[in-house]
C-alpha positions as MATLAB code, in Angstrom:
seq = 'XXXXXXXXXXXXXXXXXXXXXXXXXXXXXXXXXXXXXXXXXXXXXXXXXXXXXXXXXXXXXXXXXXXXXXXXXXXXXXXXXXXXXXXXXXXXXXXXXXXXXXXXXXXXXXXXXXXXXXXXXXXXXXXXXXXXXXXXXXXXXXXXXXXXXXXXXXXXXXXXXXXXXXXXXXXXXXXXXXXXXXXXXXXXXXXXXXXXXXXXXXXXXXXXXXXXXXXXXXXXXXXXXXXXXXXXXXXXXXXXXXXXXXXXXX';
ca = [
      29.321   49.519  -22.926;
      30.093   45.820  -23.450;
      27.769   43.288  -21.966;
      28.904   41.031  -19.121;
      30.060   37.599  -20.224;
      27.589   34.777  -19.645;
      28.229   33.009  -16.320;
      25.915   30.059  -17.004;
      27.257   26.961  -18.705;
      24.934   25.745  -21.497;
      24.664   22.149  -22.728;
      24.502   22.103  -25.735;
      26.351   25.405  -26.019;
      25.373   26.544  -29.539;
      22.644   24.465  -31.198;
      19.415   22.684  -30.262;
      18.797   19.623  -32.429;
      15.319   18.239  -33.061;
      15.151   14.806  -34.667;
      12.043   13.869  -36.667;
       9.612   12.632  -37.701;
       7.779   15.829  -36.801;
       4.248   14.422  -36.836;
       4.346   14.518  -33.028;
       5.942   16.698  -30.350;
       9.747   16.515  -30.437;
      11.646   17.525  -27.299;
      15.190   18.778  -26.895;
      16.800   19.341  -23.490;
      18.875   22.364  -22.579;
      20.915   22.108  -19.357;
      21.850   25.324  -17.547;
      24.577   25.123  -14.884;
      25.490   27.868  -12.415;
      29.161   27.443  -11.401;
      29.283   30.698   -9.397;
      28.812   31.425   -5.692;
      25.767   33.594   -6.426;
      22.204   32.713   -7.364;
      21.461   33.491  -11.011;
      18.126   34.475  -12.591;
      17.459   33.185  -16.101;
      14.966   33.500  -18.966;
      14.640   31.450  -22.149;
      13.291   33.289  -25.195;
      12.661   32.214  -28.812;
      12.015   33.877  -32.114;
       9.078   31.470  -32.766;
       7.050   31.342  -29.522;
       4.055   29.682  -31.249;
       6.153   26.759  -32.430;
       7.780   25.885  -29.116;
       6.760   25.182  -25.540;
       9.524   25.816  -22.987;
       9.378   24.444  -19.406;
      10.596   26.145  -17.288;
      11.057   29.295  -19.304;
      12.387   31.323  -16.330;
      13.554   30.891  -12.779;
      16.489   31.072  -10.373;
      19.454   28.689  -10.353;
      21.078   28.372   -6.937;
      24.846   28.611   -6.610;
      26.518   25.429   -7.849;
      23.263   23.891   -9.131;
      21.788   23.053  -12.533;
      18.396   23.231  -14.229;
      17.141   21.148  -17.167;
      14.937   23.066  -19.597;
      12.642   21.077  -21.902;
      12.147   22.681  -25.320;
       9.156   21.053  -27.061;
       8.738   21.553  -30.790;
       5.095   21.340  -31.881;
       4.133   19.086  -34.850;
       4.471   20.627  -38.333;
       4.904   19.711  -41.999;
       8.621   19.212  -42.437;
      10.293   20.455  -45.615;
      13.902   19.224  -45.974;
      14.680   22.054  -48.398;
      13.722   24.693  -45.858;
      16.426   25.663  -43.393;
      15.411   26.541  -39.876;
      15.721   30.182  -38.949;
      14.481   29.675  -35.390;
      16.753   30.806  -32.584;
      16.773   30.748  -28.793;
      18.330   33.153  -26.342;
      19.208   32.398  -22.729;
      19.242   35.625  -20.760;
      20.629   35.760  -17.226;
      21.693   38.064  -14.415;
      23.070   37.738  -10.905;
      20.214   37.644   -8.403;
      20.243   40.458   -5.827;
      20.815   39.344   -2.243;
      17.533   40.947   -1.162;
      15.474   39.695   -4.128;
      11.739   39.332   -3.419;
       9.989   39.776   -6.782;
      11.838   38.252   -9.746;
       9.756   40.099  -12.340;
      10.538   43.359  -10.601;
      14.237   42.494  -10.698;
      14.105   41.981  -14.480;
      12.291   45.274  -14.972;
      14.782   47.199  -12.867;
      17.878   45.461  -14.267;
      20.470   47.642  -15.976;
      21.681   46.682  -19.469;
      25.237   46.098  -18.244;
      23.933   43.544  -15.687;
      22.297   41.351  -18.319;
      24.057   38.366  -19.898;
      22.833   36.326  -22.846;
      23.688   33.346  -25.046;
      22.149   32.465  -28.421;
      21.429   29.005  -29.823;
      20.379   27.914  -33.311;
      17.728   25.295  -34.021;
      18.436   22.358  -36.325;
      15.919   19.853  -37.684;
      17.092   16.351  -38.579;
      15.094   13.690  -40.359;
      16.116   10.014  -39.990;
      17.586    8.564  -43.192;
      15.884    5.665  -44.951;
      18.874    3.432  -44.131;
      18.515    4.340  -40.464;
      14.809    3.537  -40.598;
      15.503    0.164  -42.238;
      18.225   -0.626  -39.719;
      15.993    0.327  -36.806;
      13.144   -1.767  -38.230;
      15.411   -4.800  -38.674;
      16.817   -4.317  -35.195;
      13.329   -4.206  -33.758;
      12.359   -7.360  -35.664;
      15.500   -9.172  -34.472;
      14.894   -8.175  -30.874;
      11.243   -9.161  -31.184;
      12.052  -12.556  -32.721;
      14.759  -13.263  -30.144;
      12.546  -12.321  -27.239;
       9.424  -14.151  -28.439;
      10.689  -17.680  -27.466;
      11.697  -16.317  -24.091;
       8.252  -14.769  -23.645;
       6.614  -18.064  -24.709;
       8.723  -20.051  -22.272;
       8.052  -17.597  -19.466;
       4.337  -17.734  -20.255;
       4.378  -21.559  -20.168;
       6.301  -21.610  -16.895;
       3.944  -19.051  -15.423;
       0.868  -21.034  -16.458;
       2.281  -24.324  -15.136;
       3.372  -22.654  -11.926;
      -0.036  -21.080  -11.472;
      -1.738  -24.417  -12.230;
       0.425  -26.302   -9.721;
      -0.129  -23.566   -7.229;
      -3.894  -23.869   -7.717;
      -3.753  -27.660   -7.229;
      -1.730  -27.226   -4.072;
      -4.153  -24.659   -2.754;
      -7.133  -26.950   -3.511;
      -5.395  -29.819   -1.741;
      -4.704  -27.663    1.306;
      -8.320  -26.516    1.368;
      -9.603  -30.105    1.173;
      -7.299  -31.198    3.994;
      -8.404  -28.253    6.077;
     -12.075  -29.148    5.476;
     -11.458  -32.732    6.567;
      -9.651  -31.583    9.669;
     -12.485  -29.208   10.535;
     -15.083  -31.963   10.009;
     -13.158  -34.281   12.325;
     -12.876  -31.510   14.893;
     -16.641  -30.867   14.727;
     -17.348  -34.602   15.150;
     -15.018  -34.785   18.148;
     -16.695  -31.772   19.742;
     -20.122  -33.336   19.177;
     -19.015  -36.582   20.880;
     -17.535  -34.660   23.790;
     -20.736  -32.654   24.128;
     -22.824  -35.862   24.074;
     -20.614  -37.473   26.721;
     -20.885  -34.369   28.878;
     -24.694  -34.476   28.628;
     -24.783  -38.181   29.570;
     -22.472  -37.618   32.529;
     -24.661  -34.744   33.646;
     -27.808  -36.941   33.512;
     -26.077  -39.667   35.532;
     -24.866  -37.135   38.064;
     -28.387  -35.763   38.463;
     -29.807  -39.284   38.915;
     -27.214  -40.047   41.588;
     -27.977  -36.821   43.397;
     -31.713  -37.566   43.252;
     -31.279  -41.134   44.517;
     -28.971  -39.986   47.300;
     -31.452  -37.318   48.292;
     -34.304  -39.844   48.277;
     -32.369  -42.386   50.348;
     -31.338  -39.703   52.803;
     -34.965  -38.600   53.155;
     -36.249  -42.171   53.699;
     -33.578  -42.938   56.283;
     -34.400  -39.750   58.089;
     -38.097  -40.672   58.084;
     -37.352  -44.162   59.419;
     -35.160  -42.817   62.167;
     -37.755  -40.230   63.107;
     -40.533  -42.856   63.222;
     -38.388  -45.225   65.298;
     -37.585  -42.430   67.683;
     -41.250  -41.548   67.982;
     -42.111  -45.230   68.459;
     -39.442  -45.634   71.103;
     -40.627  -42.536   72.824;
     -44.227  -43.884   72.768;
     -43.146  -47.223   74.285;
     -41.140  -45.506   76.991;
     -44.121  -43.374   77.922;
     -46.440  -46.433   78.119;
     -43.978  -48.373   80.232;
     -43.596  -45.470   82.590;
     -47.367  -45.048   82.830;
     -47.827  -48.783   83.627;
     -45.114  -48.642   86.269;
     -46.822  -45.691   87.912;
     -50.149  -47.460   87.694;
     -48.743  -50.647   89.287;
     -47.117  -48.600   92.012;
     -50.405  -46.844   92.838;
     -52.291  -50.171   92.890;
     -49.651  -51.674   95.145;
     -49.907  -48.764   97.577;
     -53.700  -49.076   97.707;
     -53.553  -52.849   98.261;
     -51.025  -52.388  101.039;
     -53.210  -49.954  102.855;
     -56.219  -52.300  102.605;
     -54.205  -55.142  104.011;
     -53.401  -53.152  107.123;
];
């Protein structure tokens, strides 16, 4: 029985290219697109699992969505005379509507439900001319950007210096203003203390004068009362003497 035709769209469709140098990890990207109205399960397999790291190597692509798969080739000693025999296979199947366990779905899948696509691996090493051109391009870009960097650095330094001077000037002005404010507060406080002393002196003098006047008035009243009593006593005495003399005369 013929297998079902692959429903996923692969980019690139037939070959994964890895461009050297291969002294470090080299990554190629494989894009998987699901143009259907169903969710699709996928797996990415390789004939050299120790040489590649694939992330993600399996999963589910929702209807109408895409997934980018990173295929990372591990460092190795490249031999231009050796052709790559490594291959990748993208296996897929329509996800069941009631799918719970994806691993269980793969185990229970029927052969006619599986779809697959194969890709070759190709290694490319940059040519010496390309290296020279890239080196010259880098030098040109570096030389053209160095004056700009120098000018930007100079402007930055001058701007920072002027900014520092301005900040110092503002700080000095603020210190002077604060000193003047402190001096003003001290003078106000001194004036308040002097006014308070004068007010207390006035209150004391007023209290003293009020007390003395009260004493004088009290003494005058007592003196007046004493005089009135003496006058009254003399009048009574004269009246008694007069009465006695009148009786004797009779």
